[in-house]
XYZ file of C-alpha atoms in Angstrom:
660
model
C -14.128 -10.069 51.266
C -12.947 -8.123 54.255
C -15.588 -5.498 53.760
C -14.203 -2.866 56.103
C -10.713 -3.034 54.582
C -11.739 -2.862 50.938
C -15.112 -1.184 50.566
C -13.790 2.356 51.033
C -10.879 1.704 48.674
C -13.159 0.515 45.888
C -15.734 3.240 46.422
C -13.036 5.892 46.202
C -11.615 4.382 42.995
C -15.091 4.175 41.444
C -15.857 7.799 42.265
C -12.604 8.933 40.688
C -13.192 6.851 37.565
C -10.028 4.854 38.239
C -11.988 1.601 38.247
C -15.177 0.401 36.574
C -17.959 -1.505 38.283
C -16.832 -4.576 36.319
C -13.311 -4.297 37.768
C -14.667 -4.203 41.308
C -16.984 -7.140 40.604
C -14.012 -9.163 39.372
C -12.073 -8.307 42.524
C -14.944 -9.465 44.710
C -15.156 -12.678 42.696
C -11.474 -13.330 43.396
C -11.953 -12.756 47.111
C -14.845 -15.206 47.168
C -12.691 -17.849 45.466
C -10.003 -17.554 48.157
C -11.194 -15.838 51.346
C -7.739 -16.289 52.889
C -5.916 -14.510 50.069
C -3.862 -11.430 50.965
C -5.722 -8.157 50.472
C -3.340 -7.261 47.660
C -4.671 -9.940 45.294
C -8.283 -8.717 44.892
C -6.939 -5.179 44.521
C -4.479 -6.432 41.948
C -7.253 -8.223 40.067
C -9.245 -4.985 39.822
C -6.225 -3.128 38.453
C -5.362 -5.800 35.892
C -8.980 -5.848 34.723
C -8.878 -2.077 34.284
C -5.547 -2.227 32.442
C -6.963 -4.751 30.009
C -9.953 -2.495 29.320
C -7.511 0.322 28.489
C -5.762 -1.855 25.897
C -2.874 -3.156 27.999
C -2.109 -6.861 28.026
C -0.906 -6.762 31.606
C -0.084 -4.629 34.615
C 3.645 -4.055 34.738
C 4.542 -3.816 38.420
C 7.904 -2.270 37.569
C 5.991 0.706 36.156
C 3.338 0.760 38.881
C 4.789 3.708 40.777
C 4.716 5.924 37.680
C 1.202 4.724 36.856
C 0.062 5.399 40.409
C 1.524 8.908 40.299
C -0.217 9.721 36.999
C -3.587 8.505 38.219
C -3.180 9.808 41.802
C -3.739 6.423 43.442
C -3.933 6.568 47.258
C -0.988 5.448 49.371
C -3.003 2.467 50.651
C -3.269 1.086 47.109
C 0.437 1.612 46.458
C 1.394 -0.208 49.646
C -0.883 -3.149 48.922
C 0.157 -3.571 45.292
C 3.808 -3.139 46.165
C 3.577 -6.248 48.344
C 2.789 -8.408 45.312
C 6.442 -8.519 44.375
C 7.110 -10.318 47.648
C 6.437 -13.900 46.536
C 6.164 -15.159 50.102
C 2.941 -13.171 50.520
C 1.127 -14.405 47.418
C 2.795 -17.605 46.300
C 0.440 -19.950 48.142
C -2.814 -18.495 46.824
C -4.638 -20.322 44.000
C -5.588 -16.916 42.602
C -2.105 -16.145 41.304
C 0.279 -18.454 39.487
C 3.730 -18.094 38.010
C 4.668 -19.872 34.761
C 6.351 -22.716 36.650
C 4.018 -22.978 39.666
C 1.954 -26.012 40.561
C -1.263 -23.953 40.611
C -0.549 -22.760 37.076
C -3.467 -24.467 35.334
C -6.424 -22.936 37.150
C -5.457 -19.536 38.522
C -7.275 -16.482 37.114
C -4.124 -14.319 37.418
C -0.581 -15.021 36.231
C 2.553 -13.269 37.518
C 5.281 -13.551 34.875
C 8.336 -11.644 36.024
C 7.049 -8.204 36.940
C 3.941 -8.477 34.740
C 0.538 -9.558 36.005
C -1.981 -10.905 33.468
C -5.505 -12.133 33.284
C -4.951 -15.787 32.478
C -6.581 -15.625 29.036
C -4.259 -12.878 27.835
C -1.162 -14.559 29.241
C -2.136 -17.709 27.301
C -2.674 -15.702 24.094
C 0.669 -13.920 24.460
C 2.480 -17.213 25.014
C 0.890 -18.829 21.973
C 1.570 -15.852 19.695
C 5.225 -15.637 20.761
C 5.745 -19.383 20.373
C 4.065 -19.550 16.954
C 6.065 -16.633 15.572
C 9.323 -17.928 17.052
C 8.779 -21.266 15.324
C 8.393 -19.449 12.025
C 11.496 -17.347 12.627
C 13.667 -20.479 12.652
C 11.961 -21.982 9.613
C 14.226 -21.646 6.591
C 12.485 -22.341 3.254
C 14.619 -23.629 0.408
C 15.736 -20.675 -1.709
C 15.424 -21.202 -5.484
C 18.493 -20.440 -7.574
C 16.504 -18.053 -9.794
C 15.618 -15.713 -6.901
C 18.166 -12.992 -7.878
C 17.023 -13.128 -11.513
C 13.334 -12.804 -10.622
C 13.997 -9.979 -8.151
C 15.820 -8.104 -10.901
C 12.867 -8.641 -13.250
C 10.335 -7.252 -10.768
C 12.624 -4.426 -9.623
C 14.577 -3.429 -12.737
C 15.695 0.020 -11.570
C 18.462 -0.645 -9.079
C 20.255 2.224 -7.363
C 23.785 1.819 -5.970
C 23.230 4.735 -3.584
C 20.345 3.469 -1.456
C 18.473 0.226 -0.841
C 15.200 -0.380 -2.618
C 13.224 -1.196 0.516
C 10.382 -2.763 -1.447
C 12.871 -5.189 -2.995
C 14.468 -5.804 0.406
C 11.049 -6.635 1.840
C 10.334 -9.113 -0.950
C 13.712 -10.790 -0.557
C 13.309 -11.163 3.206
C 9.791 -12.542 2.770
C 11.019 -15.240 0.377
C 13.798 -16.068 2.824
C 11.497 -16.697 5.788
C 8.107 -18.062 6.809
C 7.172 -14.904 8.740
C 7.579 -11.311 7.562
C 6.434 -7.902 8.742
C 6.357 -5.087 6.171
C 5.696 -1.705 7.723
C 5.645 1.800 6.325
C 3.765 5.065 6.342
C 1.178 6.242 3.809
C 2.225 6.002 0.186
C 5.349 3.926 0.838
C 4.048 1.153 -1.415
C 2.985 -1.613 0.947
C 0.345 -2.880 -1.492
C 2.689 -2.616 -4.481
C 5.297 -4.549 -2.541
C 2.997 -7.381 -1.547
C 1.629 -7.801 -5.099
C 5.186 -8.093 -6.409
C 5.941 -10.510 -3.581
C 2.997 -12.719 -4.520
C 4.086 -12.657 -8.166
C 7.608 -13.555 -7.065
C 6.468 -16.418 -4.837
C 4.192 -17.878 -7.504
C 6.893 -17.583 -10.169
C 9.491 -19.318 -7.986
C 7.005 -22.000 -6.927
C 5.916 -22.626 -10.525
C 9.452 -23.649 -11.382
C 9.270 -26.453 -8.816
C 5.617 -27.508 -8.453
C 2.743 -27.764 -10.951
C 0.133 -26.687 -8.389
C 0.163 -22.938 -7.671
C 0.458 -21.629 -4.142
C -2.820 -21.241 -2.308
C -2.836 -17.560 -1.368
C -5.356 -15.804 0.866
C -5.614 -12.067 1.532
C -7.302 -10.596 4.589
C -7.842 -7.402 6.563
C -9.379 -6.689 9.978
C -12.448 -4.766 8.727
C -14.728 -4.785 5.727
C -13.655 -1.289 4.718
C -9.957 -2.200 4.870
C -10.653 -5.365 2.894
C -12.542 -3.463 0.182
C -9.795 -0.847 -0.130
C -7.049 -3.481 -0.418
C -9.096 -5.441 -2.938
C -9.549 -2.410 -5.185
C -5.865 -1.536 -4.977
C -4.599 -5.058 -5.610
C -6.791 -5.549 -8.679
C -5.084 -2.579 -10.340
C -1.595 -3.639 -9.288
C -1.934 -7.204 -10.592
C -2.711 -5.970 -14.097
C 0.563 -4.009 -14.147
C 2.747 -6.791 -12.731
C 5.655 -7.999 -14.889
C 5.058 -11.742 -14.601
C 3.906 -14.460 -16.992
C 0.178 -14.566 -17.710
C -0.099 -18.008 -16.085
C 1.389 -16.593 -12.898
C -0.809 -13.479 -12.956
C -3.891 -15.681 -13.131
C -2.922 -17.378 -9.845
C -2.668 -14.156 -7.820
C -5.954 -13.465 -6.061
C -7.394 -10.017 -5.583
C -10.276 -11.069 -3.337
C -9.752 -9.886 0.247
C -11.701 -11.292 3.188
C -12.157 -9.887 6.645
C -10.338 -11.895 9.286
C -13.666 -12.989 10.712
C -14.776 -14.345 7.327
C -11.397 -15.963 6.744
C -11.415 -17.816 10.062
C -15.107 -18.670 9.944
C -16.582 -16.657 12.799
C -19.502 -18.101 14.720
C -22.215 -15.834 16.001
C -22.621 -17.619 19.339
C -19.003 -18.001 20.443
C -15.578 -16.365 20.448
C -14.195 -19.432 18.695
C -13.754 -19.804 14.940
C -14.426 -22.647 12.556
C -10.753 -22.784 11.599
C -8.286 -23.590 14.376
C -5.447 -26.001 15.119
C -7.735 -29.000 14.539
C -9.216 -27.527 11.334
C -6.507 -25.318 9.805
C -6.903 -23.003 6.848
C -6.172 -24.427 3.409
C -3.482 -21.900 2.585
C 0.199 -21.694 1.680
C 0.568 -17.917 1.970
C -1.526 -15.601 4.132
C -1.222 -11.822 3.768
C -2.930 -9.567 6.322
C -3.184 -5.831 5.666
C -3.738 -3.099 8.284
C -2.061 -5.293 10.893
C -1.897 -2.425 13.402
C -5.615 -3.042 13.984
C -5.130 -6.684 15.024
C -5.428 -7.302 18.743
C -3.605 -10.091 20.564
C -6.592 -12.435 20.761
C -7.219 -12.206 17.006
C -3.538 -12.725 16.228
C -3.588 -15.809 18.426
C -6.595 -17.132 16.498
C -4.899 -16.469 13.140
C -1.699 -18.258 14.125
C -3.671 -21.141 15.623
C -5.501 -21.657 12.299
C -2.395 -21.286 10.119
C -0.701 -24.499 8.936
C 2.835 -24.893 10.235
C 4.311 -24.782 6.733
C 2.393 -21.680 5.590
C 3.961 -18.234 5.211
C 2.505 -15.264 7.071
C 3.051 -11.696 5.857
C 1.814 -8.773 7.956
C 1.398 -5.313 6.392
C 0.770 -2.153 8.361
C 1.864 1.227 9.645
C 3.545 0.772 13.030
C 2.915 4.409 13.972
C -0.862 4.216 13.725
C -3.221 3.685 16.620
C -3.138 0.214 18.102
C -6.116 -2.115 18.073
C -9.300 -1.224 19.924
C -9.006 -4.425 21.948
C -6.037 -5.297 24.152
C -2.579 -5.469 22.655
C -0.319 -3.671 20.218
C 0.981 -6.625 18.242
C 2.371 -4.776 15.219
C 3.926 -2.112 17.429
C 5.656 -4.782 19.506
C 6.943 -6.627 16.445
C 8.212 -3.367 14.887
C 9.755 -1.979 18.072
C 13.154 -1.578 16.357
C 12.072 -1.200 12.721
C 13.392 2.370 12.323
C 16.995 1.280 12.884
C 16.363 -2.160 11.280
C 18.976 -4.039 13.375
C 20.065 -6.366 10.592
C 22.868 -8.841 11.174
C 26.032 -9.074 9.094
C 24.711 -12.339 7.692
C 21.470 -10.734 6.531
C 23.332 -7.779 5.021
C 25.686 -10.081 3.110
C 22.804 -12.228 1.864
C 20.848 -9.196 0.638
C 23.900 -7.806 -1.139
C 24.386 -11.120 -2.970
C 20.707 -11.771 -3.681
C 19.063 -8.432 -4.389
C 22.058 -6.116 -4.757
C 20.840 -3.928 -1.886
C 23.379 -2.625 0.610
C 21.969 -2.266 4.107
C 25.283 -1.912 5.946
C 24.104 1.334 7.566
C 21.322 -0.647 9.257
C 23.538 -3.427 10.657
C 23.659 -3.623 14.463
C 25.684 -5.773 16.848
C 22.604 -6.622 18.935
C 20.599 -7.974 15.971
C 17.867 -10.446 16.917
C 16.168 -13.186 14.865
C 12.926 -11.153 14.774
C 14.749 -8.118 13.328
C 15.758 -10.151 10.262
C 12.087 -10.603 9.362
C 11.009 -6.960 9.572
C 11.255 -4.561 6.630
C 10.364 -0.884 6.833
C 9.466 1.000 3.649
C 10.956 4.471 3.975
C 10.094 6.455 0.846
C 6.608 7.878 0.266
C 5.530 7.817 -3.364
C 2.271 9.586 -2.561
C 3.630 12.636 -0.769
C 6.524 14.554 -2.294
C 9.036 16.713 -0.459
C 6.673 19.693 -0.604
C 3.573 17.813 0.501
C 2.000 19.349 3.559
C 0.340 16.058 4.549
C 3.601 14.125 4.280
C 5.544 16.708 6.269
C 2.814 16.929 8.894
C 2.750 13.174 9.453
C 6.536 13.116 9.810
C 6.630 16.056 12.241
C 3.912 14.503 14.393
C 5.883 11.255 14.633
C 8.955 13.227 15.679
C 6.957 14.644 18.584
C 7.949 18.282 18.019
C 4.779 20.243 18.801
C 6.307 23.634 17.965
C 7.308 22.502 14.460
C 3.893 20.940 13.899
C 2.078 24.157 14.814
C 4.462 26.196 12.675
C 3.841 23.892 9.716
C 0.078 24.097 10.212
C 0.237 27.884 10.282
C 1.916 28.076 6.873
C -0.172 28.204 3.663
C -0.510 24.816 1.955
C -2.631 23.489 -0.846
C -3.273 20.190 0.943
C -3.475 20.982 4.687
C -5.477 23.598 6.561
C -5.759 24.460 10.239
C -8.857 26.078 11.695
C -7.233 27.268 14.922
C -10.408 27.409 16.974
C -12.820 25.282 18.915
C -15.593 24.042 16.646
C -18.839 26.032 16.665
C -21.861 25.733 14.418
C -20.669 28.296 11.858
C -17.130 26.906 11.600
C -18.392 23.334 11.545
C -20.912 24.151 8.788
C -18.154 25.749 6.719
C -16.112 22.570 7.039
C -18.746 19.894 6.505
C -20.648 21.564 3.659
C -17.773 22.509 1.352
C -14.605 21.266 3.030
C -13.524 24.611 4.481
C -12.079 25.644 1.114
C -11.044 29.207 2.110
C -8.527 27.779 4.581
C -6.501 26.037 1.852
C -3.974 27.718 -0.391
C -4.712 27.511 -4.123
C -3.298 24.377 -5.743
C -1.497 24.362 -9.071
C -3.910 21.771 -10.440
C -6.943 23.864 -9.473
C -8.516 21.002 -7.513
C -10.536 21.874 -4.428
C -11.486 19.823 -1.352
C -15.064 18.676 -0.970
C -17.471 18.440 1.941
C -20.731 16.518 2.281
C -22.626 18.780 -0.126
C -20.750 17.029 -2.961
C -22.121 13.509 -2.470
C -25.671 14.695 -1.789
C -25.695 16.729 -4.994
C -24.133 13.829 -6.912
C -26.902 11.573 -5.590
C -29.592 13.839 -7.077
C -27.876 14.805 -10.310
C -27.051 11.228 -11.351
C -30.230 9.488 -10.187
C -31.474 6.985 -12.812
C -35.071 6.882 -13.998
C -37.309 4.706 -11.869
C -37.742 2.402 -14.878
C -33.983 1.817 -15.219
C -32.773 -1.747 -14.678
C -31.092 -3.152 -11.587
C -27.477 -2.853 -12.821
C -28.056 0.839 -13.573
C -29.252 1.508 -10.036
C -26.360 -0.533 -8.640
C -23.893 1.574 -10.633
C -25.576 4.724 -9.284
C -25.369 3.425 -5.712
C -21.698 2.609 -6.203
C -21.131 6.153 -7.451
C -22.896 7.636 -4.411
C -20.745 5.542 -2.063
C -17.617 6.633 -3.884
C -18.678 10.296 -3.777
C -19.378 10.005 -0.050
C -15.872 8.597 0.436
C -14.348 11.812 -0.904
C -14.776 13.452 2.511
C -14.936 12.213 6.078
C -15.112 14.076 9.363
C -13.076 12.407 12.110
C -13.025 12.924 15.862
C -11.196 11.602 18.910
C -14.119 10.719 21.184
C -17.407 8.858 20.968
C -19.436 10.934 23.419
C -19.837 14.617 24.195
C -20.366 17.614 21.890
C -17.011 16.948 20.174
C -17.495 13.183 20.015
C -19.030 11.158 17.194
C -22.499 11.169 18.742
C -22.654 14.936 19.310
C -21.049 15.847 15.997
C -23.396 13.590 14.050
C -26.369 15.383 15.578
C -24.866 18.777 14.732
C -23.974 17.800 11.173
C -27.425 16.331 10.562
C -28.942 19.676 11.626
C -26.525 21.603 9.394
C -27.429 19.489 6.344
C -31.130 19.823 7.087
C -30.832 23.604 7.354
C -29.044 23.627 3.980
C -31.961 21.619 2.491
C -29.613 18.798 1.526
C -31.413 16.072 3.503
C -34.943 15.585 4.783
C -35.758 16.423 8.382
C -38.010 14.998 11.041
C -37.380 11.273 10.526
C -34.771 8.661 11.414
C -34.357 7.250 7.911
C -33.988 9.526 4.897
C -32.295 9.335 1.528
C -28.618 10.087 1.810
C -28.213 8.964 5.430
C -24.804 7.273 5.833
C -24.654 4.493 8.415
C -21.837 2.503 9.949
C -22.380 -1.129 10.939
C -21.058 -1.519 14.499
C -21.414 -5.272 14.918
C -20.887 -8.213 12.593
C -24.152 -9.419 11.046
C -23.503 -12.785 9.460
C -27.083 -13.204 8.219
C -26.662 -10.101 6.050
C -22.981 -10.634 5.306
C -22.112 -7.244 6.822
C -19.140 -6.681 9.083
C -18.313 -4.179 11.799
C -17.005 -1.087 9.992
C -19.009 -1.479 6.766
C -20.564 1.804 5.561
C -23.833 2.076 3.656
C -26.033 4.913 2.390
C -29.828 4.980 2.364
C -31.178 5.399 -1.200
C -34.547 5.224 -2.897
C -34.520 2.366 -5.396
C -37.415 0.785 -7.329
C -38.901 -2.642 -6.744
C -40.041 -4.932 -9.561
C -43.172 -2.818 -10.060
C -41.138 0.390 -10.282
C -42.229 1.699 -6.865
C -39.508 3.492 -4.929
C -38.473 2.162 -1.530
C -35.710 3.182 0.846
C -32.846 0.691 0.974
C -29.347 0.932 2.413
C -26.656 0.293 -0.208
C -23.403 -1.419 0.816
C -20.399 -2.331 -1.296
C -19.444 -5.865 -0.302
C -17.067 -8.554 -1.474
C -18.221 -10.832 -4.285
C -19.107 -14.478 -3.932
C -16.428 -17.127 -3.532
C -14.184 -17.113 -6.577
C -15.342 -13.627 -7.593
C -12.752 -10.897 -7.055
C -15.129 -8.022 -7.898
C -17.159 -6.181 -5.293
C -20.933 -5.869 -5.606
C -23.719 -3.684 -4.246
C -26.096 -5.108 -1.664
C -29.375 -3.317 -0.864
C -30.680 -3.919 2.668
C -33.983 -2.936 4.272
C -33.300 -0.350 7.007
C -35.393 -2.398 9.432
C -33.090 -5.392 8.965
C -29.999 -3.526 10.076
C -29.101 -4.300 13.662
C -26.490 -2.243 15.483
C -25.595 0.777 13.337
C -25.083 4.497 13.694
C -25.041 7.622 11.542
C -21.538 8.229 10.252
C -21.097 11.818 9.132
C -18.543 11.819 11.941
C -16.579 8.768 13.000
C -13.825 8.220 15.516
C -10.281 7.962 14.235
C -10.220 4.405 15.578
C -13.174 3.483 13.355
C -11.515 5.122 10.340
C -8.482 2.845 10.392
C -8.253 0.841 7.211
C -9.958 3.632 5.255
C -8.673 6.504 3.144
C -10.502 9.592 1.953
C -9.627 12.263 -0.579
C -10.289 14.813 2.163
C -10.156 13.923 5.867
C -10.985 16.495 8.545
C -10.202 15.971 12.227
C -12.095 17.869 14.933
C -10.304 17.988 18.296
C -12.171 18.194 21.613
C -12.133 21.412 23.605
C -10.782 19.775 26.776
C -7.880 17.498 27.691
C -8.449 13.797 27.114
C -6.347 10.680 27.581
C -7.571 9.528 24.162
C -6.014 12.521 22.394
C -2.518 11.242 21.597
C 0.240 11.586 19.040
C -0.787 8.265 17.489
C -4.389 9.409 17.109
C -3.339 12.645 15.431
C -0.964 10.789 13.080
C -3.631 8.238 12.182
C -6.137 11.009 11.448
C -3.684 12.834 9.185
C -2.772 9.694 7.261
C -6.413 8.925 6.406
C -6.152 11.770 3.860
C -5.056 11.180 0.275
C -5.222 14.754 -1.078
C -6.430 17.173 1.630
C -6.379 17.274 5.412
C -8.177 19.744 7.678
C -7.586 20.142 11.397
C -10.069 21.984 13.594
C -8.959 22.646 17.149
C -6.989 24.970 19.363
C -3.207 25.137 19.438
C -3.325 24.001 23.051
C -5.049 20.751 22.063
C -2.634 20.176 19.175
C 0.329 20.513 21.526
C -1.293 18.282 24.141
C -1.912 15.543 21.588
C 1.645 15.536 20.272
C 3.166 15.495 23.743
C 1.017 12.543 24.865
C 2.247 9.298 23.329
C 0.638 5.917 23.965
C 2.652 2.921 25.158
C 0.707 -0.217 25.940
C 2.028 -2.589 28.578
C 2.897 -5.911 27.002
C 5.282 -8.804 27.444
C 5.281 -9.789 23.765
C 8.401 -7.889 22.706
C 10.515 -9.158 25.662
C 9.685 -12.736 24.657
C 11.650 -12.163 21.447
C 14.341 -10.000 23.067
C 14.663 -10.754 26.787
C 17.985 -8.915 27.127
C 17.859 -6.347 24.330
C 17.006 -2.678 24.512
C 13.933 -1.586 22.478
């Protein structure tokens, strides 16, 4: 590398935090591979590497000037990167290929239009777009009894407005790929259970063998929550008993579904060894990154249906990509074609004429957005707050927070020990208005008292202790403190230390040792030997051995064995747990896929790029009954006014000439 020309540039970027050491190392690697390459290419490699780390699939050169302004990049960087668009300066280097170039196969960087990718992510994006496009043109044979069965599952038709759950089911039967999106309480799980009943009923009329259906979610917590919800919904489904028996309630994590291997990024199931499945449903699809989506589509048989469920307004995946957000880019306005509208009117009786657009695309016909919340009524503070946050009106959000509500409360202050103790011990009850039902939010005191008050005798049998452990886990899930950051006094690490001290001072937990009864821990890396996945939560409890002696074990609620839809309790020695952390406080990212009766979000005291509208919305929608927000008005406004948009070329591959 031309040391004199680049060393100062990289040092300056490192000092400012604009690049990581890994980004610079990648740039130097590129320069070593082609010493004659223009200076712009190693610089470009460093930027693309950094973009990928921030969740972007690519560096969009058309947006580079705005990016450079926001991050205060020096003029020398702008000049160098600007030269990349001049193909004559970079076209001959083996470091950078275009989709149709001769050097395409081996180059570490790909320039596709105005977007520059690391090769691996360009390959993933291509494969995902191609696999979905193939499914968009697949047209399954539609049984004649489809209208009759839709009417049976959705008996209460309204001539005034579409039943979006019924619309979603109809569209899913019509195609091999469907996205069903909607906010909290809009009935995504209800819809998919009815869809599975519908598909099995229609299939039963044509084939003796039932459809092979698999259900999955990105994390263990999301899988457990979906499994519990689906089990209840199946029992209430208006289908024949033979059909009901063929609808599974077991939900696997995506890693379990695909057959993850501990020593590689590859999975057991792929194109050469596809899944044995006719219908695959994936919940919490907003959490799926591009690489995982590529792996799922690679392992899915060509004739299998794929249904994605998720909330498009939530935070995107931790890893690179925003697949659900890209697929749902136009979901609010639907963009149905006249043909789709006519078919729905004839098949389901739903009129979607108000959502017909002249620029309808094939992808639009496979996306259904559920628009009515059954959980939050018109007077629900949580429902209104989520909606106002999505609208991006900070003034209305702060006004709503300032009003008295029985389900939302705002502690308009930076967290300190006294305020934090008030929140984590008893849920900050004085900040909520009195509810008509008399119910009150809980803090962490609740589960620790429940643990003691319901403890079985040491001589009680194993099932009794398992039931107790399940009850403790459920009581712990009544409340969860959320935060935006991992580090710092207002991050997960700092807050967990503070909360531990608060609980010790209140004599609710033991002090002076790492492991104690009641300690909640979050698994942060898949452990296949224990059957625990990243995101699983356990609680340390004293349980007896065969001789009745008490020992500390960590209790987890995990999926049952193959063929068993019920969850079970697994007790694990603390010393056997690998990467884990205390989880009184968790980041909003980690909380995705979970719901809590009472969720409380603590905002940092300083500006942060992580604090966005999507993060605030995701935190609010983790709450089922109560939501608390602790933070200054300045931070609330800053979060709402800062919206995340990840750079990606996935959406343009479905709509090269359409506006988003």
